[in-house]
mmCIF file of C-alpha atoms in Angstrom:
data_model
loop_
_atom_site.group_PDB
_atom_site.id
_atom_site.type_symbol
_atom_site.label_atom_id
_atom_site.label_comp_id
_atom_site.label_asym_id
_atom_site.label_seq_id
_atom_site.Cartn_x
_atom_site.Cartn_y
_atom_site.Cartn_z
ATOM 1 C CA UNK A 1 62.158 47.731 -11.327
ATOM 2 C CA UNK A 2 59.607 45.521 -10.478
ATOM 3 C CA UNK A 3 60.457 42.056 -8.917
ATOM 4 C CA UNK A 4 58.857 38.666 -9.409
ATOM 5 C CA UNK A 5 58.202 36.649 -6.113
ATOM 6 C CA UNK A 6 60.747 34.044 -7.273
ATOM 7 C CA UNK A 7 63.466 37.132 -8.048
ATOM 8 C CA UNK A 8 62.673 38.622 -4.474
ATOM 9 C CA UNK A 9 63.124 35.341 -2.838
ATOM 10 C CA UNK A 10 66.330 34.529 -4.501
ATOM 11 C CA UNK A 11 67.528 37.733 -4.151
ATOM 12 C CA UNK A 12 66.501 37.788 -0.427
ATOM 13 C CA UNK A 13 67.950 34.607 0.345
ATOM 14 C CA UNK A 14 71.565 35.301 -1.324
ATOM 15 C CA UNK A 15 71.714 38.658 0.759
ATOM 16 C CA UNK A 16 70.507 37.080 3.681
ATOM 17 C CA UNK A 17 73.495 33.944 3.290
ATOM 18 C CA UNK A 18 75.919 36.997 2.531
ATOM 19 C CA UNK A 19 74.988 39.063 5.717
ATOM 20 C CA UNK A 20 75.369 35.598 7.920
ATOM 21 C CA UNK A 21 78.857 34.816 6.666
ATOM 22 C CA UNK A 22 80.395 38.194 7.126
ATOM 23 C CA UNK A 23 78.887 38.782 10.780
ATOM 24 C CA UNK A 24 79.931 35.154 11.528
ATOM 25 C CA UNK A 25 83.640 34.627 13.315
ATOM 26 C CA UNK A 26 85.007 31.369 11.939
ATOM 27 C CA UNK A 27 86.235 29.698 14.238
ATOM 28 C CA UNK A 28 90.196 29.156 14.945
ATOM 29 C CA UNK A 29 92.125 26.947 12.973
ATOM 30 C CA UNK A 30 92.497 23.949 15.159
ATOM 31 C CA UNK A 31 94.983 21.624 13.465
ATOM 32 C CA UNK A 32 93.298 17.900 13.676
ATOM 33 C CA UNK A 33 95.374 15.443 15.264
ATOM 34 C CA UNK A 34 95.420 12.133 13.291
ATOM 35 C CA UNK A 35 91.882 10.236 13.770
ATOM 36 C CA UNK A 36 89.771 13.348 13.159
ATOM 37 C CA UNK A 37 87.222 12.685 10.425
ATOM 38 C CA UNK A 38 83.827 14.513 9.409
ATOM 39 C CA UNK A 39 81.352 12.828 7.636
ATOM 40 C CA UNK A 40 77.954 14.493 6.785
ATOM 41 C CA UNK A 41 74.501 12.561 6.217
ATOM 42 C CA UNK A 42 71.449 13.480 4.699
ATOM 43 C CA UNK A 43 67.828 12.850 6.647
ATOM 44 C CA UNK A 44 65.290 10.993 4.834
ATOM 45 C CA UNK A 45 62.957 12.824 7.125
ATOM 46 C CA UNK A 46 60.433 14.616 4.614
ATOM 47 C CA UNK A 47 61.636 12.927 1.168
ATOM 48 C CA UNK A 48 58.713 11.658 -0.574
ATOM 49 C CA UNK A 49 60.355 9.370 -3.173
ATOM 50 C CA UNK A 50 61.754 5.919 -2.939
ATOM 51 C CA UNK A 51 64.998 4.824 -1.147
ATOM 52 C CA UNK A 52 66.880 4.881 -4.511
ATOM 53 C CA UNK A 53 65.966 8.084 -5.542
ATOM 54 C CA UNK A 54 66.721 9.521 -2.512
ATOM 55 C CA UNK A 55 70.328 8.099 -2.267
ATOM 56 C CA UNK A 56 70.892 9.380 -5.640
ATOM 57 C CA UNK A 57 70.033 12.834 -4.664
ATOM 58 C CA UNK A 58 71.925 12.539 -1.609
ATOM 59 C CA UNK A 59 75.105 11.153 -3.547
ATOM 60 C CA UNK A 60 74.643 13.922 -6.657
ATOM 61 C CA UNK A 61 74.469 16.563 -3.704
ATOM 62 C CA UNK A 62 77.777 15.498 -2.237
ATOM 63 C CA UNK A 63 76.481 13.768 1.107
ATOM 64 C CA UNK A 64 78.808 10.915 2.478
ATOM 65 C CA UNK A 65 75.883 8.699 3.768
ATOM 66 C CA UNK A 66 72.304 9.179 4.721
ATOM 67 C CA UNK A 67 70.321 8.622 8.174
ATOM 68 C CA UNK A 68 67.220 6.681 8.195
ATOM 69 C CA UNK A 69 64.977 5.082 10.851
ATOM 70 C CA UNK A 70 66.115 1.239 10.443
ATOM 71 C CA UNK A 71 63.624 -0.772 8.160
ATOM 72 C CA UNK A 72 61.074 -2.947 10.285
ATOM 73 C CA UNK A 73 61.100 -5.626 7.279
ATOM 74 C CA UNK A 74 63.443 -7.342 5.480
ATOM 75 C CA UNK A 75 62.152 -6.314 2.246
ATOM 76 C CA UNK A 76 62.793 -2.713 3.166
ATOM 77 C CA UNK A 77 66.067 -3.675 4.243
ATOM 78 C CA UNK A 78 67.440 -5.291 1.299
ATOM 79 C CA UNK A 79 66.216 -1.922 -0.773
ATOM 80 C CA UNK A 80 68.274 -0.098 1.830
ATOM 81 C CA UNK A 81 71.505 -2.174 0.789
ATOM 82 C CA UNK A 82 71.042 -2.245 -2.656
ATOM 83 C CA UNK A 83 71.077 1.708 -2.522
ATOM 84 C CA UNK A 84 73.500 2.273 -0.103
ATOM 85 C CA UNK A 85 76.021 -0.055 -2.312
ATOM 86 C CA UNK A 86 74.741 1.308 -5.624
ATOM 87 C CA UNK A 87 75.449 5.141 -4.714
ATOM 88 C CA UNK A 88 78.379 4.168 -2.251
ATOM 89 C CA UNK A 89 77.043 5.861 0.996
ATOM 90 C CA UNK A 90 77.397 5.402 4.532
ATOM 91 C CA UNK A 91 74.569 4.660 7.006
ATOM 92 C CA UNK A 92 73.346 5.990 10.206
ATOM 93 C CA UNK A 93 70.543 4.384 11.735
ATOM 94 C CA UNK A 94 67.639 5.712 13.920
ATOM 95 C CA UNK A 95 65.978 3.924 16.635
ATOM 96 C CA UNK A 96 63.680 4.198 19.747
ATOM 97 C CA UNK A 97 61.398 2.864 21.859
ATOM 98 C CA UNK A 98 57.773 3.388 22.414
ATOM 99 C CA UNK A 99 55.018 2.137 24.842
ATOM 100 C CA UNK A 100 52.154 3.347 27.184
ATOM 101 C CA UNK A 101 54.698 2.714 30.127
ATOM 102 C CA UNK A 102 58.356 2.192 31.160
ATOM 103 C CA UNK A 103 58.316 -1.418 31.112
ATOM 104 C CA UNK A 104 56.934 -1.558 27.260
ATOM 105 C CA UNK A 105 59.512 1.087 26.615
ATOM 106 C CA UNK A 106 62.074 -1.156 27.990
ATOM 107 C CA UNK A 107 61.277 -4.121 26.129
ATOM 108 C CA UNK A 108 60.622 -2.274 22.616
ATOM 109 C CA UNK A 109 63.865 -0.691 22.971
ATOM 110 C CA UNK A 110 65.711 -3.563 23.989
ATOM 111 C CA UNK A 111 64.264 -5.509 20.730
ATOM 112 C CA UNK A 112 65.175 -2.887 18.455
ATOM 113 C CA UNK A 113 68.544 -1.675 19.892
ATOM 114 C CA UNK A 114 69.641 -5.411 19.323
ATOM 115 C CA UNK A 115 68.508 -5.714 15.784
ATOM 116 C CA UNK A 116 70.042 -2.670 14.510
ATOM 117 C CA UNK A 117 72.802 -3.171 16.206
ATOM 118 C CA UNK A 118 73.327 -6.718 14.632
ATOM 119 C CA UNK A 119 73.410 -4.866 11.333
ATOM 120 C CA UNK A 120 76.511 -2.971 12.204
ATOM 121 C CA UNK A 121 75.378 0.558 10.848
ATOM 122 C CA UNK A 122 78.274 3.291 11.132
ATOM 123 C CA UNK A 123 76.245 4.872 14.180
ATOM 124 C CA UNK A 124 73.231 4.242 15.862
ATOM 125 C CA UNK A 125 70.918 7.394 16.897
ATOM 126 C CA UNK A 126 68.583 6.593 19.772
ATOM 127 C CA UNK A 127 65.431 8.577 20.748
ATOM 128 C CA UNK A 128 64.947 6.477 24.211
ATOM 129 C CA UNK A 129 62.234 6.749 26.728
ATOM 130 C CA UNK A 130 60.075 9.621 27.663
ATOM 131 C CA UNK A 131 60.838 13.153 29.269
ATOM 132 C CA UNK A 132 58.649 11.868 32.422
ATOM 133 C CA UNK A 133 60.397 8.624 33.443
ATOM 134 C CA UNK A 134 62.166 8.598 36.555
ATOM 135 C CA UNK A 135 66.102 9.088 36.454
ATOM 136 C CA UNK A 136 66.673 5.449 37.478
ATOM 137 C CA UNK A 137 64.414 4.023 34.844
ATOM 138 C CA UNK A 138 66.090 5.986 32.256
ATOM 139 C CA UNK A 139 69.678 5.475 33.322
ATOM 140 C CA UNK A 140 68.496 1.653 32.685
ATOM 141 C CA UNK A 141 67.954 2.173 28.958
ATOM 142 C CA UNK A 142 71.121 4.150 28.554
ATOM 143 C CA UNK A 143 73.331 1.750 30.120
ATOM 144 C CA UNK A 144 72.027 -1.132 28.383
ATOM 145 C CA UNK A 145 72.574 0.705 25.143
ATOM 146 C CA UNK A 146 76.295 1.634 26.494
ATOM 147 C CA UNK A 147 76.442 -2.088 27.183
ATOM 148 C CA UNK A 148 75.286 -3.124 23.721
ATOM 149 C CA UNK A 149 77.799 -0.836 21.928
ATOM 150 C CA UNK A 150 80.748 -2.192 23.849
ATOM 151 C CA UNK A 151 79.796 -5.373 23.094
ATOM 152 C CA UNK A 152 79.436 -4.806 19.323
ATOM 153 C CA UNK A 153 81.504 -2.233 18.642
ATOM 154 C CA UNK A 154 78.850 0.137 17.015
ATOM 155 C CA UNK A 155 78.708 3.526 18.293
ATOM 156 C CA UNK A 156 75.359 4.129 20.181
ATOM 157 C CA UNK A 157 74.564 7.613 20.977
ATOM 158 C CA UNK A 158 71.706 9.359 22.731
ATOM 159 C CA UNK A 159 69.693 12.270 21.123
ATOM 160 C CA UNK A 160 68.822 15.512 23.226
ATOM 161 C CA UNK A 161 65.195 15.494 21.880
ATOM 162 C CA UNK A 162 62.334 16.941 23.392
ATOM 163 C CA UNK A 163 60.185 14.274 24.594
ATOM 164 C CA UNK A 164 62.666 11.925 25.385
ATOM 165 C CA UNK A 165 64.891 11.097 28.267
ATOM 166 C CA UNK A 166 67.437 14.272 27.502
ATOM 167 C CA UNK A 167 64.909 16.810 26.769
ATOM 168 C CA UNK A 168 66.658 19.561 28.691
ATOM 169 C CA UNK A 169 70.145 20.643 29.827
ATOM 170 C CA UNK A 170 69.636 20.054 33.166
ATOM 171 C CA UNK A 171 68.090 16.742 33.171
ATOM 172 C CA UNK A 172 71.115 15.746 30.589
ATOM 173 C CA UNK A 173 73.921 17.123 33.242
ATOM 174 C CA UNK A 174 72.695 14.539 35.656
ATOM 175 C CA UNK A 175 73.255 11.451 33.222
ATOM 176 C CA UNK A 176 76.304 13.098 32.009
ATOM 177 C CA UNK A 177 77.319 13.577 35.772
ATOM 178 C CA UNK A 178 76.198 9.998 36.572
ATOM 179 C CA UNK A 179 77.549 7.961 33.349
ATOM 180 C CA UNK A 180 81.146 8.487 32.386
ATOM 181 C CA UNK A 181 80.577 6.718 28.740
ATOM 182 C CA UNK A 182 77.445 8.503 27.847
ATOM 183 C CA UNK A 183 77.645 9.729 24.274
ATOM 184 C CA UNK A 184 75.113 12.176 22.884
ATOM 185 C CA UNK A 185 73.809 13.401 19.466
ATOM 186 C CA UNK A 186 73.369 17.073 19.874
ATOM 187 C CA UNK A 187 70.538 18.387 18.697
ATOM 188 C CA UNK A 188 70.391 21.617 20.525
ATOM 189 C CA UNK A 189 67.579 23.198 18.581
ATOM 190 C CA UNK A 190 65.045 21.313 20.985
ATOM 191 C CA UNK A 191 66.725 22.682 24.200
ATOM 192 C CA UNK A 192 66.311 26.469 22.817
ATOM 193 C CA UNK A 193 62.567 25.650 22.890
ATOM 194 C CA UNK A 194 62.376 23.778 26.270
ATOM 195 C CA UNK A 195 64.448 26.369 28.087
ATOM 196 C CA UNK A 196 62.763 29.317 25.655
ATOM 197 C CA UNK A 197 66.107 30.704 25.607
ATOM 198 C CA UNK A 198 69.335 30.409 23.245
ATOM 199 C CA UNK A 199 70.820 29.106 26.545
ATOM 200 C CA UNK A 200 72.713 32.103 27.743
ATOM 201 C CA UNK A 201 72.102 31.046 31.427
ATOM 202 C CA UNK A 202 73.319 27.596 31.156
ATOM 203 C CA UNK A 203 76.960 27.676 29.576
ATOM 204 C CA UNK A 204 78.617 25.612 31.996
ATOM 205 C CA UNK A 205 75.747 22.732 31.503
ATOM 206 C CA UNK A 206 75.747 23.124 27.749
ATOM 207 C CA UNK A 207 79.677 22.785 28.136
ATOM 208 C CA UNK A 208 79.342 19.437 29.499
ATOM 209 C CA UNK A 209 76.938 18.275 26.689
ATOM 210 C CA UNK A 210 79.175 19.568 24.083
ATOM 211 C CA UNK A 211 82.169 17.456 25.437
ATOM 212 C CA UNK A 212 80.035 14.198 25.218
ATOM 213 C CA UNK A 213 78.492 15.103 21.858
ATOM 214 C CA UNK A 214 79.975 12.694 19.111
ATOM 215 C CA UNK A 215 77.156 13.180 16.487
ATOM 216 C CA UNK A 216 75.291 16.447 15.464
ATOM 217 C CA UNK A 217 71.839 17.136 14.185
ATOM 218 C CA UNK A 218 72.241 20.690 12.353
ATOM 219 C CA UNK A 219 69.005 22.231 12.658
ATOM 220 C CA UNK A 220 68.974 25.763 13.988
ATOM 221 C CA UNK A 221 66.414 26.354 16.298
ATOM 222 C CA UNK A 222 64.790 29.561 18.565
ATOM 223 C CA UNK A 223 63.524 30.492 21.664
ATOM 224 C CA UNK A 224 60.035 29.782 20.517
ATOM 225 C CA UNK A 225 60.652 26.607 18.061
ATOM 226 C CA UNK A 226 62.847 23.909 16.742
ATOM 227 C CA UNK A 227 63.524 25.269 13.660
ATOM 228 C CA UNK A 228 63.821 28.595 11.964
ATOM 229 C CA UNK A 229 61.780 29.464 9.065
ATOM 230 C CA UNK A 230 65.300 29.831 6.673
ATOM 231 C CA UNK A 231 68.587 30.019 8.145
ATOM 232 C CA UNK A 232 70.126 32.386 5.278
ATOM 233 C CA UNK A 233 67.332 34.865 6.455
ATOM 234 C CA UNK A 234 68.752 37.853 8.347
ATOM 235 C CA UNK A 235 66.481 37.899 11.287
ATOM 236 C CA UNK A 236 67.867 34.683 12.450
ATOM 237 C CA UNK A 237 71.437 35.680 12.410
ATOM 238 C CA UNK A 238 71.436 35.595 16.267
ATOM 239 C CA UNK A 239 70.046 31.875 16.693
ATOM 240 C CA UNK A 240 72.453 31.107 13.833
ATOM 241 C CA UNK A 241 75.283 32.201 15.393
ATOM 242 C CA UNK A 242 74.639 30.716 18.585
ATOM 243 C CA UNK A 243 74.738 27.455 17.205
ATOM 244 C CA UNK A 244 77.819 27.573 15.306
ATOM 245 C CA UNK A 245 79.226 28.726 18.538
ATOM 246 C CA UNK A 246 78.075 25.410 19.809
ATOM 247 C CA UNK A 247 79.192 23.341 16.789
ATOM 248 C CA UNK A 248 82.571 25.024 16.664
ATOM 249 C CA UNK A 249 83.705 23.797 20.115
ATOM 250 C CA UNK A 250 82.666 20.457 19.406
ATOM 251 C CA UNK A 251 84.448 20.054 16.226
ATOM 252 C CA UNK A 252 87.556 21.603 17.736
ATOM 253 C CA UNK A 253 87.184 19.124 20.516
ATOM 254 C CA UNK A 254 87.269 16.274 18.083
ATOM 255 C CA UNK A 255 89.956 17.697 16.100
ATOM 256 C CA UNK A 256 91.752 17.986 19.259
ATOM 257 C CA UNK A 257 91.119 14.444 20.627
ATOM 258 C CA UNK A 258 91.708 13.358 16.812
ATOM 259 C CA UNK A 259 88.461 11.492 17.250
ATOM 260 C CA UNK A 260 85.527 11.139 14.246
ATOM 261 C CA UNK A 261 82.594 13.283 14.186
ATOM 262 C CA UNK A 262 79.411 12.771 12.466
ATOM 263 C CA UNK A 263 76.714 15.596 11.533
ATOM 264 C CA UNK A 264 73.051 15.127 9.868
ATOM 265 C CA UNK A 265 71.645 17.950 8.186
ATOM 266 C CA UNK A 266 68.296 17.526 10.032
ATOM 267 C CA UNK A 267 65.870 20.452 8.921
ATOM 268 C CA UNK A 268 62.688 19.080 8.691
ATOM 269 C CA UNK A 269 59.354 19.243 6.747
ATOM 270 C CA UNK A 270 55.983 20.637 7.855
ATOM 271 C CA UNK A 271 55.100 21.150 10.714
ATOM 272 C CA UNK A 272 58.630 21.911 11.429
ATOM 273 C CA UNK A 273 59.186 23.562 8.212
ATOM 274 C CA UNK A 274 56.960 27.002 8.394
ATOM 275 C CA UNK A 275 54.155 27.164 5.994
ATOM 276 C CA UNK A 276 51.122 29.040 4.913
ATOM 277 C CA UNK A 277 47.773 28.398 6.751
ATOM 278 C CA UNK A 278 44.777 26.644 5.103
ATOM 279 C CA UNK A 279 46.875 25.390 1.751
ATOM 280 C CA UNK A 280 50.183 24.306 3.984
ATOM 281 C CA UNK A 281 52.192 25.703 1.061
ATOM 282 C CA UNK A 282 55.730 25.570 2.524
ATOM 283 C CA UNK A 283 57.507 28.654 2.881
ATOM 284 C CA UNK A 284 61.094 27.367 2.102
ATOM 285 C CA UNK A 285 62.772 24.586 0.539
ATOM 286 C CA UNK A 286 63.493 22.071 3.103
ATOM 287 C CA UNK A 287 66.023 20.108 0.663
ATOM 288 C CA UNK A 288 67.602 23.080 -0.530
ATOM 289 C CA UNK A 289 68.160 24.010 3.356
ATOM 290 C CA UNK A 290 69.595 20.945 4.507
ATOM 291 C CA UNK A 291 72.180 21.235 1.104
ATOM 292 C CA UNK A 292 73.180 24.686 2.269
ATOM 293 C CA UNK A 293 73.925 23.496 5.746
ATOM 294 C CA UNK A 294 75.753 20.874 4.356
ATOM 295 C CA UNK A 295 78.198 23.099 2.328
ATOM 296 C CA UNK A 296 78.360 25.497 5.322
ATOM 297 C CA UNK A 297 79.937 22.967 7.142
ATOM 298 C CA UNK A 298 82.407 21.726 4.639
ATOM 299 C CA UNK A 299 83.486 25.341 4.171
ATOM 300 C CA UNK A 300 83.672 26.119 7.684
ATOM 301 C CA UNK A 301 85.428 22.731 9.238
ATOM 302 C CA UNK A 302 87.070 21.299 6.458
#
């Protein structure tokens, strides 16, 4: 019987999801100590509606909270707070630094981070510095964040992101060894691109990062890009399995330690999301993929 394009995509997605689930070994059931929790956040990246509409959809899907760049004006701050209260959602803030040289990055980072910390979000995920800064320059930014976190009580994490301080495993390892209080947002998809591998030859280095992870961006990357086209498609099974091996370890470390863990489903829009040339028609549904990732995490870890 001839299928329509919609029927084909539905059937293929379901089959792919089943294949991945059957082939993945579920993690050992580590009994969590008191203090462990897992809260899952929705990314606003790629959502085209208002803050109220975004929070409404996130709540409807079952997210615990949202993650977004902190507003740069009081009017948008008020809109954010009203939506969070209206839909009873938690909030994780993104902040970072910018400028043409280290001094400008340092100034903007201190200003941005201090402002966001004063608003007391659940956590702050940092895009700090640039990949070409010296070790000492980058260390200064990280240590400023650690001191601000200790002073305020707000958790502050540095993301493993291309173009930023912790853009590659071997670079991140230097900071882990030098700064005992460094805490990470693990978006390991970036490292797969930088290393053009699933990090098979850097297991000890990756293990160090997993033990410092407090927040995760659950996007799945591969050797040639930061985002697979559709994680339920069987051709990406190897990459999906690799990421779950890493995430399993982080979750178990947190369960064993009795510590909280947060996660944001962060499959992004184009150009992360694959699309057709010329028309830019997306080849998958970004929102649906992120909701899928949320449900997979709940089934797997809760």
